[in-house]
Amino acid sequence: MAGLDKRVATYAEALAGLTDNMTVLSGGFGLCGIPENLIAEIKRMGVKGLTVVSNNCGVDGFGLGILLEDRQIRKMVASYVGENALFERQLLSGELEVELTPQGTLAEKMRAGGAGIPAFYTATGYGTPVAEGKETRQFNGRNVILEEAIIGDFAIVKGWKADHFGNVVYRHTAQNFNPVVATAGKITVVEVEEIVEPGVLLPTEIHTPGIYVDRVILGTFEKRIEQRTVRKA
Amino acid sequence: MALSREQMAQRVARELQDGFYVNLGIGIPTLVANYVPDGIDVMLQSENGLLGMGPFPTEDTIDADMINAGKQTVTARKGASIFSSAESFAMIRGGHVDLTVLGAFEVDVEGNIASWMIPGKLVKGMGGAMDLVAGAENIIVTMTHASKDGESKLLSRCSLPLTGAGCIKKVLTDLAYLEIENGAFVLRETAPGVTVDEIIAKTAGKLIVPDDVVEMTF
């Protein structure tokens, strides 16, 4: 890792500086496009007291779910957490705090965080439990609530291909939250299936420009499928 | 007879117009895709970042990187586009989706909807539902008219925590198609063989029965 070359060789290097009580943003939707090896490295590191921001919290034994096993997550910010028995147990016992956030608001909070916008008004959640304690206003007759941006100490991202400069492209719907998460980390770490030579990725096809990315690491991925659904050939 | 899930999907599909961008929720709304009328082309939006959702893949084309908002493996149709979650909800919040179909626990005469949280039961989260109901102009709620023990789900005021306030104008139940206007449900269509009296008995909120109520045909 030197200058504009963002490549690192080991997962330990990729997450160097991550310590207890930090906020970690993670890309992914369900188990699709999750930074599975970076999550596994966080488990190995054993850091605790984390606030994790991600649309979901994995499943038992895979994805962010593995960080529950050693109680590394203190607070989870997510839109849907339904697939995880350990999560339920820790939530009910009070060991884990959860802040349920509408999915679009969650994406926009990180988009805003990465774009230097401290807060924004949205109609999403007005008149619901989500609005409790939040400032409300009316614009053009529409009731809205004030939502604050999110910035992470670390952002962990799963890309498809990246070059040395940290330019990233995502594959299919494994894109999901990853590009917004990538913009909102003080340190953004991207793991990819392939690192290509500079110039291979066309400037017009880059999803995440390298300016947002601090470290790039090459990984191999299980890519577990949550709901395997097929039609007859 | 109350409508089957398939008939409910069929009835909703009659609201589709050529060129519509449509977001279908989980459950009965998903089935609507099976009843798109001939000669009509619509683009299905899936809020995880896919516009132009196609059918499920075959066993040999299954791809872990290609899923819908229900986390099911899917395909992309010709003309599809794929984008980030922020972009996806910009479309939704910005009112660019022509029709949203989703389920609910309760709706009321003010157009309020409750669909995500039952106090005392474990809350799994709202996912994208709050964004969808806040952003869409044209929403159809699909649900059963009454609970299994006969409690009406069409109320004067929702009893459960809301998903959105004042945003619902159309409700299709297994018994009727209704619109919400000026603080009342207005009965527009009855399911085949279902009497107006039964609908009146199972609607707790104010119900207006105009003279021109029609019976659905399938």
mmCIF file of N, CA and C in Angstrom, chain A residues 69-118:
data_model
loop_
_atom_site.group_PDB
_atom_site.id
_atom_site.type_symbol
_atom_site.label_atom_id
_atom_site.label_comp_id
_atom_site.label_asym_id
_atom_site.label_seq_id
_atom_site.Cartn_x
_atom_site.Cartn_y
_atom_site.Cartn_z
ATOM 1 N N GLU A 69 -21.554 -14.313 17.747
ATOM 2 C CA GLU A 69 -21.163 -15.513 18.508
ATOM 3 C C GLU A 69 -20.314 -15.155 19.723
ATOM 4 N N ASP A 70 -19.402 -14.184 19.542
ATOM 5 C CA ASP A 70 -18.566 -13.740 20.666
ATOM 6 C C ASP A 70 -19.008 -12.370 21.170
ATOM 7 N N ARG A 71 -20.254 -12.037 20.889
ATOM 8 C CA ARG A 71 -20.852 -10.773 21.361
ATOM 9 C C ARG A 71 -19.993 -9.559 21.012
ATOM 10 N N GLN A 72 -19.582 -9.479 19.742
ATOM 11 C CA GLN A 72 -18.735 -8.350 19.330
ATOM 12 C C GLN A 72 -19.547 -7.113 18.959
ATOM 13 N N ILE A 73 -20.836 -7.338 18.657
ATOM 14 C CA ILE A 73 -21.684 -6.210 18.250
ATOM 15 C C ILE A 73 -22.486 -5.730 19.458
ATOM 16 N N ARG A 74 -22.334 -4.430 19.760
ATOM 17 C CA ARG A 74 -23.118 -3.837 20.847
ATOM 18 C C ARG A 74 -24.418 -3.257 20.307
ATOM 19 N N LYS A 75 -24.322 -2.659 19.108
ATOM 20 C CA LYS A 75 -25.504 -2.024 18.535
ATOM 21 C C LYS A 75 -25.557 -2.292 17.036
ATOM 22 N N MET A 76 -26.747 -2.624 16.578
ATOM 23 C CA MET A 76 -26.947 -2.915 15.164
ATOM 24 C C MET A 76 -27.922 -1.888 14.588
ATOM 25 N N VAL A 77 -27.534 -1.259 13.500
ATOM 26 C CA VAL A 77 -28.432 -0.352 12.772
ATOM 27 C C VAL A 77 -28.770 -1.037 11.463
ATOM 28 N N ALA A 78 -30.047 -1.375 11.254
ATOM 29 C CA ALA A 78 -30.442 -2.204 10.115
ATOM 30 C C ALA A 78 -31.903 -1.952 9.783
ATOM 31 N N SER A 79 -32.323 -2.415 8.592
ATOM 32 C CA SER A 79 -33.752 -2.268 8.255
ATOM 33 C C SER A 79 -34.525 -3.550 8.511
ATOM 34 N N TYR A 80 -33.824 -4.693 8.492
ATOM 35 C CA TYR A 80 -34.528 -5.968 8.656
ATOM 36 C C TYR A 80 -33.565 -7.006 9.222
ATOM 37 N N VAL A 81 -33.967 -7.651 10.311
ATOM 38 C CA VAL A 81 -33.053 -8.549 11.021
ATOM 39 C C VAL A 81 -33.697 -9.907 11.286
ATOM 40 N N GLY A 82 -34.549 -10.329 10.352
ATOM 41 C CA GLY A 82 -35.408 -11.474 10.633
ATOM 42 C C GLY A 82 -34.834 -12.866 10.515
ATOM 43 N N GLU A 83 -33.594 -13.038 10.103
ATOM 44 C CA GLU A 83 -33.149 -14.377 9.708
ATOM 45 C C GLU A 83 -32.159 -14.998 10.687
ATOM 46 N N ASN A 84 -32.207 -14.593 11.933
ATOM 47 C CA ASN A 84 -31.085 -14.891 12.792
ATOM 48 C C ASN A 84 -31.532 -15.171 14.238
ATOM 49 N N ALA A 85 -31.469 -16.432 14.654
ATOM 50 C CA ALA A 85 -31.956 -16.829 15.981
ATOM 51 C C ALA A 85 -31.100 -16.251 17.102
ATOM 52 N N LEU A 86 -29.769 -16.247 16.902
ATOM 53 C CA LEU A 86 -28.864 -15.712 17.916
ATOM 54 C C LEU A 86 -29.128 -14.220 18.120
ATOM 55 N N PHE A 87 -29.391 -13.535 17.009
ATOM 56 C CA PHE A 87 -29.727 -12.110 17.072
ATOM 57 C C PHE A 87 -30.936 -11.901 17.981
ATOM 58 N N GLU A 88 -31.980 -12.697 17.741
ATOM 59 C CA GLU A 88 -33.206 -12.588 18.549
ATOM 60 C C GLU A 88 -32.906 -12.774 20.027
ATOM 61 N N ARG A 89 -32.117 -13.797 20.339
ATOM 62 C CA ARG A 89 -31.817 -14.089 21.750
ATOM 63 C C ARG A 89 -31.091 -12.923 22.418
ATOM 64 N N GLN A 90 -30.077 -12.376 21.709
ATOM 65 C CA GLN A 90 -29.293 -11.284 22.306
ATOM 66 C C GLN A 90 -30.109 -10.006 22.420
ATOM 67 N N LEU A 91 -31.037 -9.835 21.479
ATOM 68 C CA LEU A 91 -31.904 -8.661 21.525
ATOM 69 C C LEU A 91 -32.849 -8.759 22.720
ATOM 70 N N LEU A 92 -33.459 -9.937 22.884
ATOM 71 C CA LEU A 92 -34.429 -10.128 23.966
ATOM 72 C C LEU A 92 -33.760 -10.078 25.334
ATOM 73 N N SER A 93 -32.483 -10.515 25.402
ATOM 74 C CA SER A 93 -31.786 -10.500 26.690
ATOM 75 C C SER A 93 -31.182 -9.130 26.999
ATOM 76 N N GLY A 94 -31.257 -8.221 26.033
ATOM 77 C CA GLY A 94 -30.750 -6.869 26.268
ATOM 78 C C GLY A 94 -29.258 -6.705 26.023
ATOM 79 N N GLU A 95 -28.581 -7.785 25.561
ATOM 80 C CA GLU A 95 -27.141 -7.679 25.289
ATOM 81 C C GLU A 95 -26.857 -6.868 24.036
ATOM 82 N N LEU A 96 -27.866 -6.822 23.167
ATOM 83 C CA LEU A 96 -27.699 -6.201 21.857
ATOM 84 C C LEU A 96 -28.756 -5.128 21.697
ATOM 85 N N GLU A 97 -28.308 -3.972 21.215
ATOM 86 C CA GLU A 97 -29.247 -2.887 20.950
ATOM 87 C C GLU A 97 -29.482 -2.832 19.445
ATOM 88 N N VAL A 98 -30.717 -2.558 19.032
ATOM 89 C CA VAL A 98 -30.970 -2.473 17.599
ATOM 90 C C VAL A 98 -31.698 -1.181 17.288
ATOM 91 N N GLU A 99 -31.280 -0.534 16.216
ATOM 92 C CA GLU A 99 -31.962 0.671 15.750
ATOM 93 C C GLU A 99 -32.505 0.365 14.361
ATOM 94 N N LEU A 100 -33.802 0.060 14.305
ATOM 95 C CA LEU A 100 -34.410 -0.275 13.021
ATOM 96 C C LEU A 100 -34.639 0.998 12.220
ATOM 97 N N THR A 101 -34.175 0.978 10.999
ATOM 98 C CA THR A 101 -34.163 2.164 10.148
ATOM 99 C C THR A 101 -34.738 1.787 8.794
ATOM 100 N N PRO A 102 -35.674 2.548 8.251
ATOM 101 C CA PRO A 102 -36.211 2.201 6.925
ATOM 102 C C PRO A 102 -35.082 2.074 5.894
ATOM 103 N N GLN A 103 -35.237 1.100 5.032
ATOM 104 C CA GLN A 103 -34.140 0.754 4.118
ATOM 105 C C GLN A 103 -33.647 1.937 3.273
ATOM 106 N N GLY A 104 -34.577 2.703 2.735
ATOM 107 C CA GLY A 104 -34.180 3.845 1.904
ATOM 108 C C GLY A 104 -33.521 4.935 2.730
ATOM 109 N N THR A 105 -34.011 5.117 3.947
ATOM 110 C CA THR A 105 -33.408 6.103 4.850
ATOM 111 C C THR A 105 -32.004 5.660 5.247
ATOM 112 N N LEU A 106 -31.828 4.360 5.466
ATOM 113 C CA LEU A 106 -30.510 3.834 5.811
ATOM 114 C C LEU A 106 -29.506 4.098 4.678
ATOM 115 N N ALA A 107 -29.936 3.828 3.447
ATOM 116 C CA ALA A 107 -29.057 4.085 2.297
ATOM 117 C C ALA A 107 -28.738 5.568 2.185
ATOM 118 N N GLU A 108 -29.757 6.394 2.362
ATOM 119 C CA GLU A 108 -29.560 7.841 2.207
ATOM 120 C C GLU A 108 -28.712 8.415 3.339
ATOM 121 N N LYS A 109 -28.835 7.849 4.551
ATOM 122 C CA LYS A 109 -28.005 8.308 5.666
ATOM 123 C C LYS A 109 -26.523 8.126 5.331
ATOM 124 N N MET A 110 -26.185 7.014 4.722
ATOM 125 C CA MET A 110 -24.782 6.764 4.369
ATOM 126 C C MET A 110 -24.382 7.562 3.136
ATOM 127 N N ARG A 111 -25.304 7.672 2.169
ATOM 128 C CA ARG A 111 -25.015 8.508 0.997
ATOM 129 C C ARG A 111 -24.711 9.929 1.456
ATOM 130 N N ALA A 112 -25.568 10.448 2.355
ATOM 131 C CA ALA A 112 -25.386 11.806 2.875
ATOM 132 C C ALA A 112 -24.063 11.905 3.641
ATOM 133 N N GLY A 113 -23.787 10.902 4.479
ATOM 134 C CA GLY A 113 -22.544 10.903 5.250
ATOM 135 C C GLY A 113 -21.327 11.012 4.342
ATOM 136 N N GLY A 114 -21.342 10.236 3.288
ATOM 137 C CA GLY A 114 -20.221 10.246 2.348
ATOM 138 C C GLY A 114 -20.148 11.511 1.530
ATOM 139 N N ALA A 115 -21.287 12.184 1.377
ATOM 140 C CA ALA A 115 -21.363 13.376 0.526
ATOM 141 C C ALA A 115 -21.278 14.674 1.318
ATOM 142 N N GLY A 116 -21.008 14.581 2.621
ATOM 143 C CA GLY A 116 -20.813 15.784 3.424
ATOM 144 C C GLY A 116 -22.089 16.510 3.788
ATOM 145 N N ILE A 117 -23.204 15.795 3.760
ATOM 146 C CA ILE A 117 -24.490 16.392 4.136
ATOM 147 C C ILE A 117 -24.865 15.848 5.513
ATOM 148 N N PRO A 118 -24.951 16.709 6.538
ATOM 149 C CA PRO A 118 -25.115 16.190 7.907
ATOM 150 C C PRO A 118 -26.480 15.586 8.203
#
